[in-house]
Coordinates of C-alpha atoms (C1' of nucleotides) in Angstrom, one line a residue:
Chain K
M264 CA 31.1 2.7 -12.0
T265 CA 27.5 1.7 -12.1
S266 CA 24.8 3.7 -13.6
L267 CA 23.4 4.5 -10.2
D268 CA 26.8 5.8 -8.9
E269 CA 27.3 7.8 -12.0
Q270 CA 23.9 9.5 -11.7
I271 CA 24.4 10.2 -8.0
L272 CA 27.9 11.7 -8.8
Q273 CA 26.4 13.8 -11.5
R274 CA 23.8 15.2 -9.2
R275 CA 26.3 15.9 -6.5
T276 CA 28.5 17.7 -9.0
N277 CA 25.5 19.8 -10.0
L278 CA 25.0 20.7 -6.4
D279 CA 28.6 21.6 -6.0
E280 CA 28.4 23.8 -9.1
L281 CA 25.3 25.5 -7.6
S282 CA 27.2 26.1 -4.5
K283 CA 30.1 27.7 -6.5
L284 CA 27.6 30.1 -8.0
G285 CA 27.3 31.5 -4.4
L286 CA 23.9 30.1 -3.7
E287 CA 22.7 28.8 -0.4
I288 CA 22.1 25.2 -1.4
Y289 CA 19.7 24.4 1.4
P290 CA 17.8 27.7 1.8
R291 CA 15.7 28.1 4.9
K292 CA 12.4 29.3 3.4
F293 CA 10.7 30.4 0.3
E294 CA 7.5 32.5 0.3
R295 CA 5.1 31.5 -2.3
R296 CA 2.4 33.9 -3.5
H297 CA 0.3 31.0 -4.8
T298 CA 0.4 27.2 -4.6
I299 CA 0.5 25.5 -7.9
A300 CA -3.0 24.0 -7.1
E301 CA -4.3 27.6 -6.6
L302 CA -2.8 28.8 -9.9
V303 CA -4.3 25.9 -11.8
E304 CA -7.7 26.2 -10.2
A305 CA -7.9 30.0 -10.7
H306 CA -6.6 30.1 -14.2
V307 CA -7.2 26.8 -16.0
Q308 CA -10.2 28.3 -17.8
R309 CA -8.5 31.5 -18.8
T310 CA -7.7 31.9 -22.5
H311 CA -4.5 33.0 -24.1
D312 CA -5.9 36.5 -24.7
E313 CA -7.3 36.9 -21.2
L314 CA -4.0 36.0 -19.7
E315 CA -2.1 38.4 -21.9
G316 CA -4.5 41.1 -20.8
D317 CA -4.4 40.4 -17.1
R318 CA -0.6 39.9 -16.8
I319 CA -0.9 37.6 -13.7
E320 CA 2.4 37.6 -11.8
T321 CA 3.0 34.8 -9.4
I322 CA 5.6 33.3 -7.1
T323 CA 5.3 29.5 -6.6
G324 CA 7.4 26.4 -6.0
G325 CA 7.4 22.7 -6.3
R326 CA 9.3 19.6 -7.3
I327 CA 10.5 19.2 -10.8
L328 CA 8.8 16.3 -12.5
A329 CA 10.1 16.8 -16.0
I330 CA 12.8 18.9 -17.7
R331 CA 12.6 19.6 -21.4
A332 CA 15.6 21.8 -22.3
F333 CA 16.7 22.9 -25.7
G334 CA 19.8 25.1 -25.6
K335 CA 18.9 28.7 -24.6
A336 CA 15.4 27.8 -23.5
G337 CA 13.4 25.0 -21.9
F338 CA 10.4 23.8 -19.9
L339 CA 10.1 22.5 -16.4
V340 CA 7.0 20.7 -15.0
L341 CA 6.6 21.5 -11.3
S342 CA 4.3 19.7 -8.9
D343 CA 3.1 20.7 -5.5
G344 CA 1.6 17.3 -4.9
H345 CA -1.9 18.4 -5.8
A346 CA -1.4 20.0 -9.2
K347 CA 1.2 20.4 -11.9
I348 CA 2.2 23.5 -13.9
Q349 CA 4.6 24.1 -16.7
V350 CA 7.4 26.7 -16.4
Y351 CA 9.0 28.3 -19.4
I352 CA 12.6 29.2 -19.1
R353 CA 14.4 31.6 -21.5
M354 CA 17.9 32.8 -21.3
D355 CA 17.0 36.3 -22.3
S356 CA 14.1 36.5 -19.8
M357 CA 15.9 36.0 -16.6
P358 CA 19.2 37.0 -14.8
E359 CA 22.2 35.1 -16.1
L360 CA 22.6 33.5 -12.7
D361 CA 19.1 32.1 -12.8
F362 CA 19.7 30.6 -16.2
K363 CA 22.9 28.9 -14.9
I364 CA 20.8 27.4 -12.1
H365 CA 18.4 26.0 -14.7
Q366 CA 21.3 24.3 -16.4
L367 CA 22.3 22.6 -13.2
L368 CA 18.8 21.3 -12.3
D369 CA 17.9 17.6 -12.2
F370 CA 14.7 15.7 -12.3
G371 CA 13.3 15.7 -8.8
D372 CA 14.9 19.0 -7.5
W373 CA 12.8 21.6 -5.7
V374 CA 12.7 25.1 -7.1
G375 CA 10.8 28.3 -6.7
V376 CA 9.7 30.3 -9.7
E377 CA 8.7 33.9 -10.2
G378 CA 6.9 34.9 -13.4
R379 CA 3.9 35.6 -15.4
L380 CA 1.1 33.3 -16.6
F381 CA 0.6 32.7 -20.3
R382 CA -0.4 30.0 -22.7
T383 CA 2.0 28.4 -25.1
K384 CA 1.4 27.7 -28.8
T385 CA 0.0 24.3 -27.7
N386 CA -2.3 26.1 -25.3
E387 CA -0.6 24.8 -22.1
L388 CA -1.0 27.0 -19.0
T389 CA 2.6 28.0 -18.3
I390 CA 4.6 30.4 -16.1
W391 CA 7.0 32.5 -18.1
A392 CA 9.9 32.6 -15.5
S393 CA 11.6 35.9 -14.7
R394 CA 13.4 34.4 -11.7
L395 CA 14.4 30.9 -10.7
H396 CA 15.3 30.0 -7.1
F397 CA 17.0 26.8 -6.1
L398 CA 15.3 25.2 -3.0
A399 CA 16.6 21.6 -2.5
K400 CA 18.5 19.0 -4.4
C401 CA 17.3 15.5 -5.3
L402 CA 20.5 13.6 -5.0
L403 CA 19.2 10.2 -6.1
P404 CA 17.6 9.3 -9.4
L405 CA 13.9 9.0 -9.4
P406 CA 11.9 6.2 -11.1
E407 CA 11.1 6.7 -14.7
K408 CA 8.5 9.2 -15.8
W409 CA 6.5 7.0 -18.1
H410 CA 6.1 3.6 -16.5
G411 CA 6.5 5.1 -13.0
L412 CA 7.2 2.8 -10.1
T413 CA 5.4 -0.5 -10.3
D414 CA 7.6 -2.8 -8.1
V415 CA 5.3 -3.3 -5.1
E416 CA 8.1 -3.9 -2.7
T417 CA 9.7 -0.6 -3.4
R418 CA 6.4 1.1 -3.4
Y419 CA 5.8 -0.1 0.2
R420 CA 9.3 0.2 1.5
Q421 CA 10.0 3.7 0.0
R422 CA 6.5 5.1 0.0
Y423 CA 7.8 8.6 -0.7
L424 CA 8.9 7.4 -4.2
D425 CA 5.5 6.0 -4.8
L426 CA 3.9 9.2 -3.8
I427 CA 6.2 11.3 -6.0
V428 CA 5.7 9.4 -9.2
N429 CA 2.3 7.6 -8.8
P430 CA -0.5 10.1 -8.6
D431 CA -3.1 7.3 -8.1
S432 CA -1.3 6.2 -4.9
R433 CA -1.4 9.7 -3.6
R434 CA -5.1 9.9 -4.4
V435 CA -5.8 6.8 -2.3
F436 CA -4.2 8.4 0.8
E437 CA -6.0 11.7 0.2
T438 CA -9.3 9.7 0.0
R439 CA -8.3 7.8 3.1
S440 CA -7.9 11.1 5.0
R441 CA -11.3 12.2 3.7
I442 CA -13.0 9.0 4.8
I443 CA -11.6 9.2 8.3
A444 CA -12.7 12.9 8.5
A445 CA -16.2 11.9 7.3
V446 CA -16.4 9.2 9.9
R447 CA -15.4 11.5 12.6
E448 CA -17.9 14.1 11.4
F449 CA -20.7 11.6 11.3
M450 CA -20.0 10.3 14.8
T451 CA -19.5 13.8 16.3
A452 CA -22.7 15.0 14.7
R453 CA -24.6 12.2 16.4
G454 CA -23.3 13.3 19.8
Y455 CA -20.5 10.9 20.2
L456 CA -17.5 11.8 22.3
E457 CA -14.1 11.0 20.8
V458 CA -11.8 9.4 23.3
E459 CA -8.4 7.7 23.5
T460 CA -7.9 4.5 25.5
P461 CA -4.7 2.6 26.3
M462 CA -2.7 1.0 23.5
M463 CA -0.5 -0.7 26.1
Q464 CA -2.6 -2.9 28.2
P465 CA -1.7 -5.4 31.1
I466 CA -4.4 -7.8 29.7
A467 CA -5.0 -7.9 26.0
G468 CA -8.8 -8.1 25.8
G469 CA -11.8 -7.2 23.7
A470 CA -11.2 -9.6 20.8
I471 CA -10.0 -13.1 20.1
A472 CA -6.5 -12.7 18.8
R473 CA -2.9 -13.1 19.7
P474 CA -1.2 -10.0 21.0
F475 CA 2.2 -8.4 20.7
V476 CA 4.2 -8.3 24.0
T477 CA 6.3 -5.4 25.2
H478 CA 7.9 -4.4 28.5
H479 CA 8.0 -1.4 30.7
N480 CA 11.4 -1.0 32.3
A481 CA 10.7 1.2 35.3
L482 CA 7.7 -0.8 36.4
D483 CA 9.3 -4.0 35.3
M484 CA 6.0 -5.1 33.8
D485 CA 5.1 -6.9 30.6
L486 CA 2.4 -5.2 28.6
Y487 CA 0.4 -6.1 25.5
L488 CA -0.2 -3.9 22.5
R489 CA -3.9 -3.7 22.4
I490 CA -5.9 -6.1 20.2
A491 CA -9.0 -3.9 20.8
P492 CA -10.1 -0.9 22.8
E493 CA -13.4 -2.6 23.6
L494 CA -13.1 -3.3 27.4
Y495 CA -11.9 0.2 28.1
L496 CA -14.6 1.9 26.0
K497 CA -17.2 0.0 27.9
R498 CA -15.6 1.0 31.2
L499 CA -16.3 4.6 30.0
T500 CA -19.9 3.7 29.3
V501 CA -20.1 2.4 32.9
G502 CA -18.6 5.8 33.9
G503 CA -21.5 7.6 32.2
F504 CA -20.2 8.5 28.8
E505 CA -23.2 7.4 26.9
K506 CA -21.8 7.7 23.4
V507 CA -18.1 7.2 22.9
F508 CA -15.9 6.4 19.9
E509 CA -12.3 5.9 19.1
I510 CA -10.5 5.8 15.8
N511 CA -7.1 4.2 16.4
R512 CA -4.7 1.4 15.8
N513 CA -5.1 -2.2 17.0
F514 CA -2.3 -4.7 16.9
R515 CA -2.7 -8.4 16.3
N516 CA 0.1 -10.8 16.2
E517 CA -1.2 -12.9 13.3
G518 CA -0.7 -13.7 9.7
I519 CA -0.3 -11.0 7.0
S520 CA -2.6 -11.1 3.9
T521 CA -4.3 -8.8 1.5
Q522 CA -6.8 -8.1 4.2
H523 CA -4.6 -8.2 7.3
N524 CA -1.8 -5.9 8.5
P525 CA -0.4 -6.5 12.0
E526 CA -1.4 -2.9 12.9
F527 CA -4.7 -1.7 11.5
T528 CA -7.1 1.1 12.2
M529 CA -10.4 0.5 13.8
L530 CA -13.4 2.7 14.5
E531 CA -14.9 1.4 17.6
F532 CA -18.0 2.9 19.3
Y533 CA -20.5 2.3 22.1
E534 CA -23.9 3.7 22.6
A535 CA -25.9 3.3 25.8
Y536 CA -29.6 2.3 25.4
A537 CA -28.9 1.0 21.8
D538 CA -29.0 -2.6 20.7
Y539 CA -27.6 -4.3 17.7
Q540 CA -30.7 -3.6 15.6
A541 CA -30.1 0.1 16.1
L542 CA -26.5 -0.3 15.2
M543 CA -27.4 -1.9 11.9
R544 CA -29.5 1.1 11.0
M545 CA -26.7 3.5 12.1
T546 CA -24.0 1.5 10.2
E547 CA -25.8 1.5 6.9
E548 CA -26.4 5.2 7.2
M549 CA -22.8 5.8 8.2
I550 CA -21.3 3.9 5.3
A551 CA -23.5 5.5 2.7
T552 CA -22.9 8.9 4.2
V553 CA -19.1 8.5 4.4
A554 CA -19.0 7.2 0.8
R555 CA -21.0 10.2 -0.4
R556 CA -18.8 12.7 1.4
A557 CA -15.4 11.0 0.7
I558 CA -15.9 9.9 -2.9
G559 CA -19.1 11.6 -3.9
T560 CA -21.1 8.4 -4.6
E561 CA -22.7 5.4 -3.0
Q562 CA -22.1 3.3 -6.2
I563 CA -18.6 1.8 -6.1
V564 CA -16.5 -0.4 -8.3
F565 CA -14.5 -3.0 -6.4
G566 CA -12.4 -5.3 -8.6
D567 CA -14.9 -6.9 -11.0
H568 CA -17.9 -5.9 -8.9
Q569 CA -20.3 -3.0 -8.9
I570 CA -21.4 -2.5 -5.3
S571 CA -24.2 -0.3 -4.1
L572 CA -23.7 1.2 -0.6
Q573 CA -27.1 2.6 -0.6
A574 CA -29.0 1.9 2.6
P575 CA -30.7 -0.4 3.6
F576 CA -28.3 -3.3 3.4
A577 CA -29.4 -6.9 3.1
R578 CA -29.8 -8.9 6.3
L579 CA -29.1 -12.6 6.7
S580 CA -28.9 -14.8 9.8
L581 CA -25.7 -16.7 10.1
R582 CA -27.4 -20.0 10.8
D583 CA -29.7 -19.6 7.8
A584 CA -26.8 -18.7 5.6
A585 CA -24.7 -21.7 6.7
R586 CA -27.7 -24.1 6.6
E587 CA -28.7 -23.0 3.1
A588 CA -25.1 -23.1 1.7
A589 CA -24.4 -26.5 3.2
S590 CA -27.8 -27.9 1.9
R591 CA -26.9 -26.7 -1.6
R592 CA -23.4 -27.9 -1.5
L593 CA -24.3 -31.4 0.0
N594 CA -27.5 -31.6 -2.1
R595 CA -29.6 -32.6 0.9
E596 CA -31.6 -30.8 3.6
V597 CA -29.4 -29.5 6.4
T598 CA -31.7 -28.4 9.3
D599 CA -31.3 -25.9 12.0
A600 CA -31.3 -28.7 14.5
D601 CA -28.3 -30.3 12.7
L602 CA -26.3 -27.2 13.1
R603 CA -27.2 -27.0 16.8
T604 CA -26.0 -30.5 17.6
R605 CA -22.3 -30.9 17.9
D606 CA -22.0 -34.4 16.3
A607 CA -24.4 -33.6 13.4
A608 CA -22.7 -30.3 12.7
A609 CA -19.2 -32.0 12.8
A610 CA -20.4 -34.6 10.4
I611 CA -21.6 -31.9 8.0
A612 CA -18.3 -30.1 8.3
A613 CA -16.5 -33.4 7.6
H614 CA -18.6 -33.9 4.4
L615 CA -17.6 -30.4 3.4
A616 CA -13.9 -31.3 4.0
L617 CA -13.7 -28.6 6.6
E618 CA -11.3 -28.9 9.5
V619 CA -12.8 -29.0 13.0
D620 CA -11.0 -29.0 16.3
P621 CA -12.0 -31.6 18.9
G622 CA -12.9 -28.7 21.2
D623 CA -15.2 -27.0 18.8
G624 CA -18.8 -26.9 19.7
A625 CA -21.8 -26.7 17.3
G626 CA -21.6 -23.0 17.2
K627 CA -18.0 -22.8 16.3
I628 CA -18.5 -25.4 13.6
T629 CA -21.5 -23.6 12.2
T630 CA -19.4 -20.4 12.0
T631 CA -16.6 -22.4 10.2
I632 CA -19.2 -23.6 7.6
F633 CA -20.4 -20.1 7.1
E634 CA -16.9 -18.7 6.7
A635 CA -15.9 -21.4 4.2
L636 CA -19.1 -21.4 2.1
C637 CA -20.6 -17.9 2.4
E638 CA -18.2 -15.2 3.3
D639 CA -16.5 -14.5 0.0
R640 CA -19.9 -14.5 -1.8
L641 CA -21.2 -11.6 0.2
I642 CA -20.3 -8.9 -2.3
Q643 CA -23.2 -6.5 -1.8
P644 CA -23.4 -5.1 1.7
T645 CA -24.9 -7.7 4.0
F646 CA -25.5 -7.8 7.7
V647 CA -24.9 -11.4 8.9
Y648 CA -26.7 -11.5 12.3
D649 CA -27.3 -13.7 15.3
L650 CA -24.0 -15.5 15.7
P651 CA -23.4 -18.4 18.0
T652 CA -22.7 -17.6 21.6
E653 CA -19.7 -19.9 21.5
V654 CA -17.7 -17.5 19.3
S655 CA -18.9 -14.3 21.0
P656 CA -17.6 -14.0 24.5
L657 CA -18.7 -10.4 25.0
S658 CA -22.1 -10.4 23.4
K659 CA -25.5 -10.6 25.0
Q660 CA -27.6 -13.7 24.3
K661 CA -31.0 -13.6 22.6
P662 CA -33.8 -13.7 25.2
D663 CA -35.3 -16.9 23.8
D664 CA -32.1 -18.6 22.6
P665 CA -29.1 -18.8 24.9
D666 CA -26.9 -20.4 22.2
T667 CA -27.3 -17.3 20.0
V668 CA -26.2 -13.7 20.7
E669 CA -27.4 -10.4 19.4
R670 CA -24.5 -9.8 17.1
F671 CA -23.9 -9.0 13.5
E672 CA -21.0 -8.8 11.1
L673 CA -21.2 -6.6 8.0
Y674 CA -19.8 -8.0 4.8
I675 CA -19.0 -6.0 1.7
G676 CA -16.9 -7.1 -1.2
G677 CA -16.5 -10.6 0.2
F678 CA -14.8 -9.6 3.5
E679 CA -15.8 -8.5 7.0
V680 CA -16.0 -4.7 7.4
A681 CA -17.7 -4.4 10.8
N682 CA -18.6 -6.4 13.8
A683 CA -21.2 -5.3 16.4
F684 CA -23.3 -6.6 19.2
S685 CA -25.6 -5.9 22.1
E686 CA -23.1 -5.8 24.9
L687 CA -23.2 -8.5 27.6
N688 CA -23.7 -6.5 30.8
D689 CA -24.5 -9.3 33.2
P690 CA -21.2 -9.7 35.3
A691 CA -22.0 -13.3 36.4
E692 CA -22.6 -14.4 32.8
Q693 CA -19.5 -12.5 31.7
R694 CA -17.4 -14.4 34.3
R695 CA -18.8 -17.7 32.9
R696 CA -17.8 -16.6 29.4
F697 CA -14.3 -15.7 30.4
E698 CA -14.0 -19.0 32.2
A699 CA -15.1 -20.8 29.0
Q700 CA -12.4 -18.9 27.2
L701 CA -9.8 -19.8 29.8
K702 CA -10.7 -23.5 29.2
D703 CA -10.2 -22.9 25.5
R704 CA -6.9 -21.2 26.3
A705 CA -5.8 -24.1 28.4
G706 CA -6.5 -26.3 25.4
G707 CA -3.8 -24.4 23.5
N708 CA -5.8 -21.5 21.8
L709 CA -3.4 -18.6 22.4
A710 CA -6.0 -16.2 20.9
A711 CA -8.6 -17.0 23.5
H712 CA -9.7 -14.4 25.9
E713 CA -8.0 -13.9 29.3
M714 CA -9.9 -13.2 32.6
D715 CA -10.2 -9.5 33.3
E716 CA -11.3 -9.1 36.9
D717 CA -11.4 -5.3 36.7
Y718 CA -13.7 -5.4 33.7
I719 CA -16.1 -7.7 35.6
R720 CA -15.9 -5.3 38.5
A721 CA -16.9 -2.5 36.2
L722 CA -19.9 -4.5 35.0
E723 CA -20.8 -5.1 38.6
Y724 CA -21.1 -1.3 39.0
G725 CA -23.7 -1.5 36.2
L726 CA -23.3 -1.2 32.4
P727 CA -26.6 0.1 30.9
P728 CA -28.0 -1.7 27.9
T729 CA -25.4 -0.8 25.3
G730 CA -24.6 -1.5 21.7
G731 CA -21.0 -1.5 20.5
E732 CA -19.3 -1.9 17.1
G733 CA -16.0 -2.0 15.5
V734 CA -15.4 -0.9 11.9
G735 CA -12.3 -1.9 10.0
V736 CA -11.2 1.5 8.6
D737 CA -8.5 0.1 6.3
R738 CA -11.0 -2.2 4.7
L739 CA -13.5 0.5 4.3
V740 CA -10.8 2.5 2.6
M741 CA -10.0 -0.5 0.3
L742 CA -13.6 -0.6 -0.8
L743 CA -13.9 3.1 -1.4
T744 CA -10.6 3.4 -3.3
N745 CA -10.9 0.1 -5.2
S746 CA -7.7 -1.2 -3.7
P747 CA -7.2 -5.0 -3.8
S748 CA -4.7 -5.1 -0.9
I749 CA -4.8 -3.6 2.6
R750 CA -1.2 -2.6 2.0
D751 CA -2.3 -0.2 -0.7
V752 CA -4.2 1.8 1.8
I753 CA -1.6 1.8 4.6
L754 CA 1.2 4.2 4.0
F755 CA 3.9 2.1 5.6
P756 CA 2.7 -1.5 5.8
L757 CA 4.8 -3.9 7.9
M758 CA 7.7 -5.4 5.9
R759 CA 10.4 -7.8 6.8
K760 CA 13.6 -6.1 7.8
R761 CA 16.1 -6.0 5.1
E762 CA 19.9 -5.4 5.3
Chain P
rG89 C1' 3.5 -22.1 9.0
rC90 C1' 2.3 -24.6 3.8
rG91 C1' 1.9 -24.3 -1.8
rC92 C1' 2.6 -21.6 -6.4
rC93 C1' 5.1 -17.5 -8.8
rU94 C1' 8.9 -13.6 -9.1
rG95 C1' 14.0 -11.4 -8.5
rU96 C1' 18.6 -9.2 -15.2
rA97 C1' 21.2 -1.4 -15.7
rG98 C1' 18.6 4.1 -11.5
rC99 C1' 13.2 2.8 -13.5
rU100 C1' 10.1 -0.5 -16.9
rC101 C1' 11.0 -4.9 -19.2
rA102 C1' 13.2 -8.7 -23.1
rG103 C1' 16.6 -12.8 -23.4
rU104 C1' 20.3 -17.1 -23.6
rG105 C1' 24.2 -23.7 -21.3
rG106 C1' 29.4 -20.4 -24.7
rU107 C1' 32.2 -12.5 -23.4
rA108 C1' 24.5 -9.5 -21.6
rG109 C1' 19.8 -6.5 -24.7
rA110 C1' 15.8 -2.5 -25.5
rG111 C1' 13.1 2.0 -24.0
rC112 C1' 13.4 5.8 -20.5
rA113 C1' 17.1 8.0 -17.2
rU114 C1' 22.5 9.6 -17.2
rU115 C1' 26.9 12.0 -20.1
rC116 C1' 28.6 14.8 -24.6
rG117 C1' 27.0 17.6 -29.1
rA118 C1' 22.8 20.5 -31.8
rC119 C1' 18.3 23.2 -30.8
rU120 C1' 14.7 30.1 -27.8
rU121 C1' 6.9 27.4 -27.5
rU122 C1' 8.1 21.8 -25.8
rU123 C1' 4.9 18.4 -23.3
rA124 C1' 6.8 10.5 -23.2
rA125 C1' 10.4 17.1 -27.0
rU126 C1' 13.5 15.8 -31.2
rC127 C1' 18.2 14.4 -33.8
rG128 C1' 23.4 12.4 -33.4
rA129 C1' 27.0 9.9 -30.2
rA130 C1' 28.5 7.5 -25.6
rU131 C1' 28.6 5.5 -20.7
rG132 C1' 26.3 2.2 -17.5
rG133 C1' 25.5 -5.1 -15.2
rC134 C1' 28.6 -9.9 -9.1
rC135 C1' 21.7 -11.4 -14.2
rG136 C1' 19.0 -11.5 -5.5
rU137 C1' 22.9 -14.6 -2.3
rU138 C1' 25.6 -19.2 -1.5
rG139 C1' 26.6 -23.9 -3.0
rG140 C1' 26.2 -28.0 -6.7
rU141 C1' 26.2 -30.2 -11.8
rU142 C1' 29.2 -29.0 -16.2
rC143 C1' 35.0 -28.0 -20.2
rA144 C1' 31.7 -23.7 -19.4
rA145 C1' 26.0 -21.4 -15.3
rU146 C1' 22.8 -15.3 -15.6
rU147 C1' 20.4 -19.8 -17.9
rC148 C1' 20.0 -26.4 -15.1
rC149 C1' 19.6 -28.2 -9.6
rA150 C1' 19.5 -27.2 -4.2
rA151 C1' 19.4 -24.1 0.0
rC152 C1' 18.9 -19.3 1.7
rC153 C1' 17.2 -14.0 1.4
rA154 C1' 13.4 -10.6 -0.2
rG155 C1' 8.6 -9.9 -2.4
rG156 C1' 3.7 -11.2 -4.6
rC157 C1' -0.6 -14.4 -4.8
rG158 C1' -3.4 -18.5 -2.6
rC159 C1' -4.3 -21.5 1.9
rA160 C1' -4.2 -21.4 7.3
rC161 C1' -5.0 -17.7 11.5
rC162 C1' -8.0 -13.5 11.8
rA163 C1' -10.7 -8.0 11.4

RNA sequence: GCGCCUGUAGCUCAGUGGUAGAGCAUUCGACUUUUAAUCGAAUGGCCGUUGGUUCAAUUCCAACCAGGCGCACCA
């Protein structure tokens, strides 16, 4: 028999023995007078003498995280997830039955306790148990108390174990919840309406990415899991909702990395009458505000870096960034004209040993140069603005420069956190952009945008000047919780199936 | 998809071409204020899977499975 089998058998035997004592081994409810967190918060400052004077009686419950038994007495450590408290068990302080229950408990079981608060010799806040109630059995052995669970695969596949034994992991997800609440509060306070748009879409639009395909049986229709809510949210702006936002999942059928999970959470919002400059100001305020509310500071530590999220953030044009980085790297002057000429840009990329597709134009190549040379160096929050039109099928061009759009990406910690632009609202130009994407698609780029006739029709009804933005919520959580991998901030990241 | 690394007890980790090791956990014994409780004893292994080399493989080699990191794709 293996150690695992043996330990499971022992726990089952203990459960059988509990049953033989006449207990309901899966009781239906237990009424707590206080949670453990409430007890700790209310009494952690109280001294031994104060507690003896007050005689505070409580009824509480939790999972057993430690058992230290010695003969006719012992200690349990109970957790309610937020806080821990010690319980003192004495044979002569409780009914015989309750003490027998104590002898059949295993690490991980759920119990309820009645008793009085006191402080031990070592000054630990403790419940002196007068009753012990069995609530549920943990039939499988838990990871070790001291080293905890470090195997990342088990942490992701069996997140419940991670949450039981690794308080830091639990804290990440509590912070995640606060971050999302703070974002929602920020948007709502600014008069934004929260909406939900389709996750299953007949045309996967609003981003450049490969979608997941699914099928509706009754309609016998293929559908795509959305890669972005963008085109639907802008339809709402056409419909007269001037400020809308959605916080929800997007699905992109692409590689997995420390910064990419196939499903990820995005805040996306649209504001009529705003342009990308207004969105930059709003974004830096939002990120600073959310950081303050969720973690209490704008100064964060991310890996080896100290990052200040205090507004205003740096601003850098993409062409300038690419030009300067390429000039430095090649040790010669690269001009703006070089980056705007296909052949010159391609030659520069070649010198930089960057791969360029034959179909890539000057704008795409400039973006490639930027991504290779600049992206991971943008540690402090930086708006990279004025992107090439070629890589921005839904953004509005600059009035004096049709090759450039009013768009920015926000970089923090070396990766992209947000992407925003003045929305293209000219239906004729939008049709031309879609057609360019179709050409790209015909050339084999499965991520290129499809034609969306209904979206063009919506624009024909009139989209007011509008600014729109997407914020990668998971990445924001990574930054604010100092998590190096997106999987550390997603409760159940996608894993390969295992038999 | 490519490259590098990892997989040994429930957990955390050592280790070796010749019958497999520790700590915690588990079991038994002692113990009525411990807190990584302590003390004594014991149990627990298809060394990821399948092949190959070898007298002999957990160890060397290959493929596969799973994971991590990097690249690519992208947010």
